[in-house]
Structure formats: structure tokens, C-alpha cells
Amino acid sequence: MPSLFRHSLVCLVAFVALWLPLCLAAATNSALVVYDTNALTASPLTLFYTNAAHQWTEALPIGNGRLGAMIFGGVAREHLQLNEATLWAGGPYDPANTNALAALPVVRQLIFDGKYDEASQLISQKMMAVPLQQMPYETLGDLFLDFGSNEAVTDYRRDLDLDTAIASVRYTANGVHFKREIFCSPVDQVIVIQLTADQPGQISFTVGLQTPHTAAAVLAGTNSIEMYGYNNAAHGVPAALNFTAKVNVRVVGGQTKRFTPLLTETNRQEIGLATQVSVLHANAATLLIAAATSYKNYHDVSGKSQALVHNRMEAAMDKSLERLRRDHIAAHQELFRRVSLNLGATDAMKLPTDVRIAHFAEGNDPQLATLYFQFARYLLISCSRPGGQPATLQGLWNNSLKPPWDSKYTININTEMNYWPAETCNLPECVDPLTQMVLELAETGVRTARVEYGARGWVAHHNTDLWRATAPIDGPQYGMWPLGGAWLCQNLWDHYLFSDDKAYLRKIYPAMKGAAQFFLDTLVEEPTHHWLVTCPSLSPENDNPAATNTSITAGPTIDLEILRDLFDHCIEASAILDTDRKFATQLGATRSRLAPLQIGSAGQLQEWLQDLDLQAYDLHHRHVSHLYGLFPSAQIDVIDTPDLAAAAKKSLEIRGDQATGWATAWRMNLWARLHDGDHAYSIFQFLLSPARTYPDLFDAHPPFQIDGNFGGASGIAELLLQSQNHEIQLLPALPHAWPNGSVKGLRARGGFEVDITWQDGQLTAATIHSRTGNPVRLRYGQTTRFVQIAPNHPFQWHGQ
Ligand code: FUC
């Protein structure tokens, strides 16, 4: 049988196998929603569903980096859960513990005496932040549109078009076709909801705002609703922010009026804050939503939230709907369309996204990998824009006042992972909020360094929040890790490497220098080999096998790896910027005394100074911190340091493939760096299964945590293109699952953009664009070629 025909037959059989149970389920399930195959001609970059969201992780996210919403798409009741990126609990505070410095030498001695548990207790008593917890990110509230009808609908479809960043809901009721379009404009700073019907006078509903914030009030006029409130105090830190949200309703035909629902004991909970606006018999209706808080920066909360909202609302109301929509799409596409990926497509594309996730492991839906990849890019664009806050553990989307891990910034992997795809996948602007946060941590961390360690420079431990808190939190087990800021500096250095932008390097260099200074003052000699090590520290968040019940240790491998990077990059930056030569020399001397990477008795890369990996309490621990050196760093490399790469591989094998969402995604990137595309792909299949991906494609830690989405997209890019150690590697780890495909617009370090096409698993053409004219080595398999590419004169290579 010719292979093409055989392939089509396999696809057809698989498609029918997928399709049949679905149709049957739709037929038997509910008489309300009838499955309409005509509605399923999706544009390729669309998430779509045939029913409304019941769970929050089925709802679809929109956002402009500051304002965000999760859209449920109900027929009788539309629900938008709303967020504003600066609405966090608390206010400016400084958690540095003034007892820490006196305890520090005792803690160190206990650790070097092997009394880890005692050291941990002393840290717990004397060194932890006050308060012990940081501030949570808080939901803003909810918008409800009540249509009050329960009539049978057909042709229901809910979708999110990643290319336009517009969500829509369509259905037919009583022969009328209804449509809602919803987007969140980065240009006009409003959410826009447009409701239309194909017959006049059919649109009637009431609209209301609610919030779980108790200190809040809602007032409605004839065509607007305004909510005003305060954030919450937390852990003894007083509430310092106010917020305003406003909804404006415009109708074509029909009318709007103020509406006060009758509150009874039974509906009070549901209706909540009472005044609403009714829309009666309109032909079309447009809702604009604006929101703001009084947050200006981590030490200034004097913003005028009401004035901000009023100004934005007025400006948006001056624009036509068409203009709002057009400007929104243009701003989104300017970023989104830079990268296109084609891994092949099958009829599975016609299935709803949740069904496709459930069947991805069967291997006949390569386009779902593309959708997953582009969804991550969509998410980063939607939650991290210049001038805003960085992506939290949940990006921008959080429906709670007490979200998992407070929806903060966990900087012992998670925040860094959020930005892994930013450079490779051509969204460098999205790194701007991260850069800003690190520059601010380099301010607040100065006090923590001085008060807790008596050191120069700055330090940030394993978490931070809106207020840029930097002291160790939660408990010694997790919090006593002083490398958070130093790791974040590596994201910024990478941003420099990809852009080759010297002005950016000049801007971040003081933060890099301050981070390094802290370690010059705090590294200590360990007693056995007299190597320089961090102490106290931990290998995030893995128990020290030499202790009974703590992770506290000295000189875990990840610390030394991050410090080698930090020192090397400071030295390189000082040469590029022609500054601080003496400081660079000092860093070089200190670097040479750092504890080395060590290969243990099982052939593994040691996680700790001692060879303890096989005695670990959890051999399959989710964190693979010591493998930082392989990815995201490139100190360990299959080509340059094959012995260390083999040891890292051994460690990965011991750890296993499946872990939490982000930990699974990290493993995928690591196998890509080991140039084992098939292994990485098998891990990706687990990541993109219902075990680790919710119906709306959000990553499931579980619970929802956005880092897995970003780590997964980075993993896909790493399979196709790598650029560490001054070399551009084309298709370094192409899995057999993607024999034919193309990618356009990926970025490589040194100021390059790369387009690649392949067939039957072989490179057919690559186009390399250079913005800088920097020389570079190209590699495809064993073939290398040294090139210098002039800007605007793309270079074509076929890998020979
Ligand atoms: C670290 C991880 C957890 C989770 C949390 C937000 O503590 O170990 O898995 O991702 O951060």
C-alpha cells in the first residue's frame, strides 16, 4: 500500500473512532445543545467548544497585560471573571528579620557540623521573614449578564481565536442567531463585549458586577455600573490599595435602565451587590469594562483609580466599535504573527479542543501541538506587556482572594520558566515587566542583604510579590534559598544575548553587579575541600538526604551553577561596557574557588556537595535543580562537555519523566538539550494530556499554574532550534512524530531570526536573518559552517 494512502486510511479510521462516540454522546446527552458539524470549520489557531464552561479551567482567558477576564460563555448567564494585575493584598512593607545577622554564623557552624535539623530550627526562629508569608494576588470580581432564558438552543459554539485575540459565543434560539464577541484591548485598556442578533429587538438582559471583596460598593445608573472598593490586609500588613471598576452599556435600538433586583434570602448570595442595568429589546449592545487600582509602584500607592477608569472609559467611548476592534487586532498581531509553526494537520482539528486534548496521546493530531505552542505565545502577550506586572504563577488569571501559592512569583523556577519562550518565540517585549521587577528587587533586596547577612549588594529568596518582598518566607525548607534574584538575572542576561542590545545591558548591569556583590560577601569555605559555597541554602525544595527533616544544606549544585553564570556574565558585561575591571578580576578569582560540578557513584550529576542522590527521600522529586546547568543554562552541553551531559542524563533518568506541569515541561526542555527529541516528545505527550492540561489548554500543576504552558512552548522551540554556546543548531532534536513541517520567525542568540523547513525528518531549507552582522557557527547534525550574515541579506542553508 503506498504510504500516503496508508497514512490517510489510518487518519480516517482514527478520526471515525474519535468522532463516533462524540456524536453519540451529543445525541444522548442533553436535548438542549445539538451538535452542529457545520459550525466546526475552525480556523487553525482557534480553541473551540460545543458547550459553555462549567469550571473555571474550562473558561477562556483574554487579557491586555493588566486587565484580564475568564469567559464562561453561558447561554442563560454569561460570566466574566475579572482581574486587574495590580490588585494584590497588603501594601508597601519590609519583611527583613533583624535577628538574622546574629544567628547567621551559628547557623553556618551547625550546617558544617552536619547538624542540619538544628540549623533549620534556628533559621526558623531567627532568619525568616516577618511576616512569614507574602501578599496574595486577588481577584477583582465578576461580571454577569443574565439573559433569563432557558429555551433550547442549537448550533452552540464558544471559541477563542488566537490570531485576533477575540473570544466569541454563538448559538441559535427560536430561529434567531445570537453572537457575542469579547476582547481586551491593549490599546484602549478596556474589555469590549459586543452582543448581536440577526433579527431586531432580540437582545434583552440585565448586567451586574459582583466582588468577593467585602469593602466594596456598587452603584448603577441607567447605562453604567461602577464598583469601588479596597484590597485586603494580609498577615498583619494593612490594606493600602483602592480599586475602581466600571461597566458602560451602549445599545442600538431598545433601551437601558437602572434595575434593582428584589433581594430575598435565597437569591442574595447569587445576586450579591445589588444594582444592575437592564437592556431591553435592543438590536445590538456593546459593553465596555475598565478597571484600575491606586498602585503606582512597590512604594507608591497614591494613584487615582477612579480618575484612571473614567479617563479610559471616556476615551474608549469616543471610538467606534470598529476602531476599537481594529486597533486591538493590529496591536495583538504585531506580536502574535511573528512566528508561524506548521507540524502538519489532520481531521482531528475539526474536533472541539477538549476532545483533542483527551486524544492527543494517540498521535494523529500534530496540529494540537501547534495550537498549544501558539496558545502559550497568546498567553504571554495577554499577561505580560510593557509597563505592566510580570506573569504570576497564574499569569493574570485568578478567581480567588486566596489563590494557590497566592498566585505570586515563585522565583526558584516558576517565574523564570514563564519567560523561557519569550526570547526564542519572538516576544522579547513581553520581558519588559520582568526586567522592571528585577530592577525593583535590586532595590528592596539591598535591605534584606544588609539586615539579614551584613552584605553589600542585594538578595531575593524563593518568592516575591507585588511589593517586591525579598526575605525568606514560608519556612526554611522552601524559603532559605538566596539565589532567586541571581537566577532572575540570567533571564535578563539571555534577553541581552538574544537582542545584542548594549543599551539594555547597561540598564541591567547594576542589578547583575549587585547580585554578584552579595555573594562575594556571603560565600564561605566549606571545611572538607575548602571550596567556596553558599551557606545556608538548599536545593529547591528537595530534602537534604543527610538530614532527618530539612532541605537545609551548604553549596547545593544549582547555587554554584547559577553563580558561575552570574559571575561569568558580569565579567563579560564589564568588558563589553568597559567598566569595573577590578571588580571583574575579583569575580574571576572567586569563581575559580567555587565548588565544582561532581559526578557521583551512579554516574549522575550530584545534586549536593556529597554524593547523596541515591539516598534521596524522593528519587522522583519534581524539582531538577542541579540540571539548571543543562537548561536553561548551557554550562553542561552534549557537544562541549559530553561527560557532564551524560551525568545529567543519568540524573534525569533517575528522576523519571512525569511530574507536576512545570516539572514535566522542564524535563522536556532538558531532553531537548540532550538532543533526544523522541524522549522529549513522549514527555510532551504527558504534558498535553488531561492529566496536565485542562480543557481550556491551561496547564494543570494541578491546580492551574501557567508555567507549564510556557515551559511546554519553550520545549517545542528547543526541539527545532537551539543557540547556546555561540552556535545555531537547526533541528537539533526533531522528534519522529513531526516528520514534515516548517517554522518561521524563531529567534537565536546573537540577534538572529530563523526559518526552517523539513521533510521526512530532514532539513530542506533554512533562512537565517541577522540584525547585527555578528559571526556565528551554524550546525545541522554533524555538519557545521561558520558564517557572517549581513543585516537585510538573509542567508539560505540546506545543511550541507
Ligand atoms: C514551588 C513548587 C511547587 C509549586 C509552587 C508554586 O514550591 O515546588 O510545585 O509550583 O512552587
Coordinates of C-alpha atoms in Angstrom, one line a residue, residues 178-693:
F178 CA -27.0 35.3 18.6
K179 CA -23.4 36.2 18.7
R180 CA -21.1 37.7 21.4
E181 CA -17.6 38.9 20.7
I182 CA -15.3 39.7 23.6
F183 CA -11.8 41.1 23.6
C184 CA -9.5 43.0 25.9
S185 CA -7.7 45.9 24.1
P186 CA -4.1 46.7 25.0
V187 CA -4.5 49.9 23.1
D188 CA -7.7 51.3 24.8
Q189 CA -7.3 49.5 28.1
V190 CA -10.9 48.2 28.1
I191 CA -12.7 44.9 27.7
V192 CA -15.2 45.1 25.0
I193 CA -18.3 42.9 24.8
Q194 CA -20.4 43.1 21.6
L195 CA -23.8 41.3 21.5
T196 CA -25.6 41.0 18.2
A197 CA -28.6 39.0 16.8
D198 CA -29.7 38.6 13.2
Q199 CA -33.2 39.9 14.0
P200 CA -34.0 43.3 15.5
G201 CA -35.1 43.8 19.1
Q202 CA -34.0 40.4 20.3
I203 CA -31.3 41.3 22.9
S204 CA -32.5 41.7 26.5
F205 CA -30.5 41.0 29.6
T206 CA -29.5 42.5 32.9
V207 CA -25.9 43.2 33.7
G208 CA -24.4 43.3 37.2
L209 CA -21.0 43.4 38.9
Q210 CA -20.0 41.4 41.9
T211 CA -16.9 41.0 44.0
P212 CA -15.8 38.9 46.9
H213 CA -14.1 42.0 48.4
T214 CA -16.1 42.9 51.4
A215 CA -15.0 46.5 51.4
A216 CA -16.7 47.3 48.1
A217 CA -19.8 49.2 46.9
V218 CA -21.6 49.1 43.5
L219 CA -23.7 51.8 42.1
A220 CA -25.6 51.7 38.8
G221 CA -27.1 54.5 36.6
T222 CA -29.3 54.0 33.6
N223 CA -26.4 52.7 31.4
S224 CA -23.4 52.3 33.7
I225 CA -22.3 50.4 36.8
E226 CA -19.4 51.5 39.0
M227 CA -17.7 49.4 41.7
Y228 CA -15.4 50.9 44.2
G229 CA -13.5 49.0 46.9
Y230 CA -10.4 48.3 48.9
N231 CA -8.0 45.4 48.8
N232 CA -7.5 43.2 51.9
A233 CA -5.0 43.3 54.7
A234 CA -2.9 40.1 55.0
H235 CA -0.6 38.6 57.6
G236 CA -0.6 41.9 59.5
V237 CA 0.2 44.1 56.5
P238 CA -2.5 46.7 56.2
A239 CA -4.6 47.2 53.1
A240 CA -3.3 50.1 51.1
L241 CA -5.0 50.0 47.7
N242 CA -8.3 51.1 46.4
F243 CA -9.8 49.9 43.1
T244 CA -12.5 51.0 40.7
A245 CA -14.2 49.0 38.0
K246 CA -16.8 50.4 35.6
V247 CA -19.1 49.0 33.0
N248 CA -20.7 51.1 30.4
V249 CA -23.6 49.8 28.2
R250 CA -24.5 51.2 24.8
V251 CA -27.4 49.9 22.8
V252 CA -28.6 50.1 19.2
G253 CA -32.4 50.1 19.3
G254 CA -34.2 49.2 22.6
Q255 CA -33.3 50.9 25.8
T256 CA -31.3 50.6 29.0
K257 CA -32.5 51.3 32.5
R258 CA -31.3 51.0 36.1
F259 CA -32.6 47.9 37.7
T260 CA -32.7 46.9 41.4
P261 CA -33.4 43.2 41.7
L262 CA -35.5 42.1 44.7
L263 CA -33.2 40.5 47.2
T264 CA -34.5 37.5 49.0
E265 CA -32.8 35.1 51.4
T266 CA -32.4 32.6 48.6
N267 CA -31.1 34.8 45.8
R268 CA -29.0 37.2 48.0
Q269 CA -25.9 35.1 47.7
E270 CA -26.2 34.8 43.9
I271 CA -27.1 38.4 43.1
G272 CA -24.7 39.9 45.7
L273 CA -24.2 43.6 45.2
A274 CA -27.5 44.7 44.0
T275 CA -27.9 47.5 41.5
Q276 CA -27.8 46.5 37.9
V277 CA -28.5 47.8 34.4
S278 CA -31.2 46.2 32.2
V279 CA -31.1 46.1 28.4
L280 CA -34.5 45.7 26.8
H281 CA -35.2 44.7 23.2
A282 CA -32.0 46.0 21.7
N283 CA -30.8 45.2 18.2
A284 CA -27.2 45.2 19.5
A285 CA -25.4 46.1 22.7
T286 CA -21.8 47.0 23.5
L287 CA -20.4 46.8 27.0
L288 CA -17.1 48.5 27.9
I289 CA -15.3 47.5 31.1
A290 CA -12.5 49.4 32.6
A291 CA -10.7 48.9 35.9
A292 CA -7.7 50.2 37.8
T293 CA -6.1 50.4 41.3
S294 CA -4.2 53.1 43.1
Y295 CA -0.9 51.1 42.7
K296 CA 1.8 53.2 41.1
N297 CA 4.8 51.1 42.2
Y298 CA 6.0 49.0 45.1
H299 CA 6.4 52.0 47.3
D300 CA 3.8 54.4 45.9
V301 CA 0.1 53.7 46.2
S302 CA -1.1 57.2 45.5
G303 CA -2.7 56.5 42.1
K304 CA -6.3 57.7 41.5
S305 CA -8.2 54.6 40.4
Q306 CA -11.5 56.4 39.8
A307 CA -9.9 59.1 37.6
L308 CA -7.9 56.5 35.7
V309 CA -11.1 54.4 35.0
H310 CA -13.1 57.5 34.0
N311 CA -10.5 58.7 31.6
R312 CA -10.0 55.4 30.0
M313 CA -13.7 54.9 29.7
E314 CA -14.3 58.2 28.1
A315 CA -11.5 57.8 25.6
A316 CA -12.8 54.4 24.6
M317 CA -16.4 55.6 24.3
D318 CA -15.1 58.2 21.8
K319 CA -14.1 55.5 19.5
S320 CA -16.3 53.4 17.3
L321 CA -16.6 49.7 18.0
E322 CA -15.0 49.0 14.6
R323 CA -12.0 51.2 15.5
L324 CA -11.6 49.6 19.0
R325 CA -11.7 46.2 17.4
R326 CA -9.3 47.1 14.6
D327 CA -6.7 48.7 16.9
H328 CA -6.9 45.8 19.2
I329 CA -6.3 43.2 16.5
A330 CA -3.4 45.2 15.0
A331 CA -1.6 45.6 18.4
H332 CA -2.1 41.8 19.1
Q333 CA -1.0 40.7 15.6
E334 CA 2.1 42.8 15.7
L335 CA 3.4 40.4 18.3
F336 CA 1.5 37.2 17.6
R337 CA 2.1 36.9 13.9
R338 CA 5.9 36.9 14.2
V339 CA 6.1 33.2 14.5
S340 CA 4.3 30.6 12.5
L341 CA 4.6 26.9 13.1
N342 CA 3.4 24.0 10.9
L343 CA 3.7 20.5 12.2
G344 CA 1.1 19.0 9.9
A345 CA -2.7 18.8 10.3
T346 CA -5.3 16.1 10.2
D347 CA -9.1 16.0 10.5
A348 CA -8.7 15.8 14.3
M349 CA -8.6 19.6 14.0
K350 CA -12.3 19.6 13.5
L351 CA -12.9 18.3 16.9
P352 CA -13.5 20.5 19.9
T353 CA -10.3 21.4 21.8
D354 CA -11.2 19.4 25.0
V355 CA -11.8 16.3 22.9
R356 CA -8.5 16.7 21.1
I357 CA -6.6 17.0 24.4
A358 CA -8.1 13.7 25.6
H359 CA -6.9 12.0 22.4
F360 CA -3.6 13.7 21.8
A361 CA -1.6 10.7 23.0
E362 CA -3.0 8.7 20.2
G363 CA -0.6 10.5 17.9
N364 CA -2.8 11.7 15.0
D365 CA -3.2 15.4 15.9
P366 CA 0.1 17.2 15.3
Q367 CA -1.8 20.5 14.9
L368 CA -2.8 20.4 18.6
A369 CA 0.9 20.8 19.4
T370 CA 1.0 23.9 17.2
L371 CA -2.2 25.2 18.9
Y372 CA -0.6 24.5 22.3
F373 CA 2.6 26.4 21.3
Q374 CA 0.7 29.3 19.9
F375 CA -1.6 29.4 22.9
A376 CA 1.4 29.9 25.1
R377 CA 2.5 32.8 23.0
Y378 CA -1.0 34.2 23.1
L379 CA -1.0 33.9 26.9
L380 CA 2.3 35.7 27.3
I381 CA 1.2 38.5 25.0
S382 CA -2.1 38.7 27.1
C383 CA -0.5 38.7 30.6
S384 CA 2.9 40.4 30.3
R385 CA 3.1 43.7 28.3
P386 CA 5.5 46.6 28.7
G387 CA 4.6 48.8 31.6
G388 CA 2.6 46.1 33.4
Q389 CA 3.4 43.4 36.0
P390 CA 5.2 40.2 35.1
A391 CA 3.2 36.9 34.7
T392 CA 2.4 35.4 38.1
L393 CA 2.0 31.7 38.8
Q394 CA -1.4 32.1 37.1
G395 CA -0.3 34.7 34.6
L396 CA -3.0 37.3 35.0
W397 CA -6.0 35.0 35.7
N398 CA -7.0 34.3 39.3
N399 CA -10.6 33.9 40.6
S400 CA -9.8 33.9 44.3
L401 CA -8.7 36.1 47.2
K402 CA -6.6 33.1 48.4
P403 CA -5.2 31.5 45.3
P404 CA -2.8 28.5 45.2
W405 CA 0.6 29.7 46.5
D406 CA -1.0 33.2 46.5
S407 CA -0.6 33.4 42.7
K408 CA 2.7 35.2 43.4
Y409 CA 6.2 35.0 41.9
T410 CA 8.0 31.8 42.9
I411 CA 11.5 32.5 41.7
N412 CA 13.2 29.2 42.3
I413 CA 12.0 28.1 38.8
N414 CA 8.4 29.2 38.1
T415 CA 8.7 32.9 37.2
E416 CA 11.9 32.2 35.3
M417 CA 10.1 29.4 33.3
N418 CA 7.3 31.8 32.5
Y419 CA 9.8 33.7 30.3
W420 CA 11.6 30.8 28.7
P421 CA 9.6 31.1 25.4
A422 CA 9.7 34.9 25.3
E423 CA 13.1 35.1 23.6
T424 CA 13.0 32.0 21.3
C425 CA 9.4 32.5 20.3
N426 CA 9.9 36.2 19.4
L427 CA 8.1 38.1 22.1
P428 CA 11.0 40.0 23.7
E429 CA 8.8 43.0 24.6
C430 CA 6.9 40.7 27.0
V431 CA 10.1 40.5 29.1
D432 CA 9.8 44.2 30.0
P433 CA 7.7 43.7 33.2
L434 CA 10.2 41.0 34.3
T435 CA 13.2 43.4 33.8
Q436 CA 11.4 46.1 35.7
M437 CA 10.6 43.7 38.6
V438 CA 14.3 42.6 38.8
L439 CA 15.4 46.2 38.9
E440 CA 13.0 46.8 41.8
L441 CA 14.1 43.7 43.6
A442 CA 17.6 45.1 43.3
E443 CA 16.4 48.0 45.4
T444 CA 14.3 46.2 48.0
G445 CA 16.9 43.3 48.2
V446 CA 19.6 45.7 49.4
R447 CA 18.0 46.0 52.8
T448 CA 17.5 42.2 53.1
A449 CA 21.2 41.7 52.2
R450 CA 22.3 44.3 54.8
V451 CA 19.9 43.4 57.6
E452 CA 20.0 39.6 57.3
Y453 CA 23.5 39.0 56.1
G454 CA 25.5 42.2 56.7
A455 CA 26.3 42.1 53.0
R456 CA 26.6 44.5 50.1
G457 CA 24.6 44.1 47.0
W458 CA 21.1 42.7 47.1
V459 CA 19.4 39.3 47.6
A460 CA 16.0 37.8 46.8
H461 CA 15.0 34.4 48.2
H462 CA 12.5 31.9 46.7
N463 CA 9.4 34.2 46.3
T464 CA 8.4 37.7 45.7
D465 CA 5.1 39.7 45.4
L466 CA 3.7 43.0 44.1
W467 CA 5.6 44.8 46.9
R468 CA 8.9 43.2 45.9
A469 CA 9.5 41.5 49.2
T470 CA 12.8 39.6 49.3
A471 CA 13.3 37.9 52.7
P472 CA 13.0 34.1 53.1
I473 CA 9.3 33.0 53.5
D474 CA 7.1 30.1 54.3
G475 CA 9.6 28.0 56.2
P476 CA 13.4 27.2 56.0
Q477 CA 12.5 24.1 53.9
Y478 CA 11.5 26.3 50.9
G479 CA 12.4 29.9 51.7
M480 CA 16.1 29.8 52.8
W481 CA 17.4 29.9 49.3
P482 CA 19.2 33.1 48.5
L483 CA 19.6 32.5 44.7
G484 CA 16.2 33.8 43.5
G485 CA 17.5 37.2 42.3
A486 CA 20.6 35.7 40.9
W487 CA 18.6 33.3 38.7
L488 CA 16.3 36.1 37.5
C489 CA 19.4 37.9 36.4
Q490 CA 20.1 35.1 34.0
N491 CA 16.7 35.7 32.3
L492 CA 17.8 39.3 31.7
W493 CA 21.2 38.3 30.5
D494 CA 19.6 36.0 28.0
H495 CA 17.4 38.9 26.9
Y496 CA 20.6 40.7 26.1
L497 CA 22.1 37.8 24.3
F498 CA 19.1 37.4 22.0
S499 CA 18.9 41.1 21.3
D500 CA 22.5 42.1 21.4
D501 CA 21.2 45.4 22.7
K502 CA 24.0 47.2 24.6
A503 CA 21.7 49.9 26.0
Y504 CA 19.7 47.2 27.6
L505 CA 22.8 45.6 29.1
R506 CA 23.8 49.0 30.5
K507 CA 20.4 49.2 32.2
I508 CA 20.6 45.8 33.8
Y509 CA 24.3 45.7 34.7
P510 CA 23.9 47.4 38.1
A511 CA 21.4 44.7 39.1
M512 CA 23.7 42.0 37.9
K513 CA 26.6 43.6 39.8
G514 CA 24.6 44.0 43.0
A515 CA 23.5 40.4 42.8
A516 CA 27.2 39.3 42.4
Q517 CA 28.4 41.6 45.2
F518 CA 26.1 39.9 47.7
F519 CA 27.8 36.5 47.0
L520 CA 31.3 38.0 47.2
D521 CA 30.3 38.9 50.7
T522 CA 28.5 35.8 51.8
L523 CA 30.2 32.8 50.2
V524 CA 32.1 30.7 52.8
E525 CA 34.7 28.0 52.7
E526 CA 33.4 24.5 53.3
P527 CA 35.6 22.6 55.7
T528 CA 36.4 19.5 53.6
H529 CA 37.8 20.8 50.3
H530 CA 37.9 24.5 51.1
W531 CA 35.7 25.2 48.2
L532 CA 33.6 28.4 48.3
V533 CA 29.9 27.6 48.8
T534 CA 26.6 29.2 49.7
C535 CA 25.5 28.6 53.3
P536 CA 22.8 28.4 54.5
S537 CA 21.0 27.3 51.3
L538 CA 19.0 24.3 49.8
S539 CA 18.5 22.5 46.5
P540 CA 14.9 23.8 45.8
E541 CA 12.8 22.2 47.5
N542 CA 14.4 18.8 47.9
D543 CA 15.1 17.3 51.4
N544 CA 18.8 17.0 52.2
P545 CA 19.4 13.3 52.4
A546 CA 22.0 13.8 55.1
A547 CA 19.4 15.4 57.4
T548 CA 16.3 14.0 59.1
N549 CA 13.7 16.5 58.1
T550 CA 15.1 19.5 56.3
S551 CA 16.4 20.7 52.9
I552 CA 18.9 23.0 54.5
T553 CA 22.5 22.4 53.4
A554 CA 25.6 24.1 52.1
G555 CA 26.6 24.6 48.5
P556 CA 23.9 22.7 46.5
T557 CA 24.9 22.2 42.9
I558 CA 22.3 24.7 41.5
D559 CA 23.8 27.5 43.5
L560 CA 27.2 27.0 42.1
E561 CA 25.9 26.7 38.6
I562 CA 23.9 29.9 38.9
L563 CA 26.9 31.7 40.4
R564 CA 29.2 30.6 37.7
D565 CA 26.7 32.1 35.2
L566 CA 26.3 35.3 37.2
F567 CA 30.0 35.8 37.6
D568 CA 30.8 35.0 34.0
H569 CA 28.1 37.3 32.7
C570 CA 29.2 40.1 35.0
I571 CA 32.8 39.7 33.8
E572 CA 31.6 39.7 30.2
A573 CA 29.4 42.7 30.7
S574 CA 32.1 44.6 32.4
A575 CA 34.3 44.1 29.3
I576 CA 31.5 45.0 26.8
L577 CA 30.6 48.1 28.8
D578 CA 34.2 48.9 29.6
T579 CA 33.6 49.3 33.3
D580 CA 34.5 47.7 36.7
R581 CA 37.7 45.9 35.5
K582 CA 38.9 45.4 39.1
F583 CA 35.5 44.0 40.2
A584 CA 35.6 41.6 37.2
T585 CA 39.1 40.4 38.3
Q586 CA 37.8 39.8 41.8
L587 CA 34.8 37.8 40.4
G588 CA 37.1 35.7 38.3
A589 CA 39.3 34.8 41.3
T590 CA 36.2 33.9 43.4
R591 CA 34.7 31.9 40.6
S592 CA 37.8 29.7 40.4
R593 CA 37.3 28.7 44.0
L594 CA 33.6 27.7 43.7
A595 CA 32.8 24.1 44.4
P596 CA 33.0 22.2 41.0
L597 CA 30.3 20.1 39.3
Q598 CA 30.7 16.5 40.5
I599 CA 29.8 13.1 39.0
G600 CA 28.5 10.7 41.6
S601 CA 28.8 6.9 42.1
A602 CA 25.7 6.2 39.9
G603 CA 27.2 8.2 37.1
Q604 CA 24.8 11.0 37.9
L605 CA 25.4 14.7 38.3
Q606 CA 25.5 15.3 42.0
E607 CA 22.7 17.4 43.4
W608 CA 24.6 18.1 46.6
L609 CA 28.3 18.6 47.7
Q610 CA 28.2 15.0 48.9
D611 CA 27.2 12.0 46.7
L612 CA 23.8 11.6 48.2
D613 CA 21.4 11.4 45.2
L614 CA 20.5 7.8 45.6
Q615 CA 19.7 8.3 49.2
A616 CA 17.1 11.0 48.4
Y617 CA 13.8 10.7 50.2
D618 CA 12.0 11.3 46.9
L619 CA 14.0 9.9 44.0
H620 CA 11.4 11.4 41.6
H621 CA 11.3 14.9 43.1
R622 CA 9.7 17.4 40.8
H623 CA 12.5 19.9 41.0
V624 CA 15.5 19.0 39.0
S625 CA 17.5 22.0 40.2
H626 CA 21.0 20.6 39.7
L627 CA 20.2 20.3 36.0
Y628 CA 19.9 24.1 35.7
G629 CA 23.4 23.8 34.2
L630 CA 21.9 21.9 31.2
F631 CA 18.9 24.0 30.8
P632 CA 18.2 26.9 31.0
S633 CA 21.9 27.4 31.4
A634 CA 24.4 25.9 28.9
Q635 CA 27.3 25.0 31.1
I636 CA 26.5 21.4 30.5
D637 CA 26.3 20.6 26.8
V638 CA 26.2 17.5 24.7
I639 CA 28.8 18.9 22.3
D640 CA 31.1 20.9 24.6
T641 CA 31.0 18.8 27.8
P642 CA 29.8 15.3 26.9
D643 CA 30.8 13.7 30.2
L644 CA 28.7 16.1 32.2
A645 CA 25.9 15.8 29.7
A646 CA 25.9 12.0 30.2
A647 CA 25.8 12.6 34.0
A648 CA 22.9 15.0 33.6
K649 CA 21.1 12.4 31.5
K650 CA 21.7 9.8 34.2
S651 CA 20.2 12.2 36.8
L652 CA 17.2 12.7 34.5
E653 CA 16.7 9.0 34.1
I654 CA 16.7 8.6 37.9
R655 CA 14.2 11.4 38.4
G656 CA 11.7 10.0 35.8
D657 CA 9.6 11.7 33.2
Q658 CA 6.4 12.6 34.8
A659 CA 5.9 15.3 37.5
T660 CA 3.8 18.4 38.1
G661 CA 3.0 20.5 35.0
W662 CA 6.1 22.8 35.2
A663 CA 8.4 20.0 36.3
T664 CA 7.2 17.9 33.3
A665 CA 7.9 20.9 31.0
W666 CA 11.3 21.3 32.4
R667 CA 12.2 17.7 31.7
M668 CA 11.0 18.2 28.1
N669 CA 13.4 21.1 27.7
L670 CA 16.3 19.1 29.3
W671 CA 15.8 16.1 26.9
A672 CA 15.7 18.6 24.0
R673 CA 19.1 19.9 25.2
L674 CA 20.3 16.3 25.3
H675 CA 19.3 16.1 21.6
D676 CA 16.8 13.3 22.3
G677 CA 13.7 14.6 20.5
D678 CA 11.7 11.4 20.8
H679 CA 12.2 11.3 24.6
A680 CA 11.2 14.9 24.9
Y681 CA 8.2 14.3 22.7
S682 CA 7.0 11.4 24.9
I683 CA 7.2 13.8 27.9
F684 CA 5.3 16.4 25.9
Q685 CA 2.5 13.9 25.2
F686 CA 2.1 13.6 29.0
L687 CA 2.1 17.4 29.4
L688 CA -0.6 17.7 26.7
S689 CA -2.9 15.1 28.3
P690 CA -5.8 15.6 30.6
A691 CA -3.5 14.8 33.5
R692 CA -1.5 18.0 32.9
T693 CA -3.7 20.2 30.7

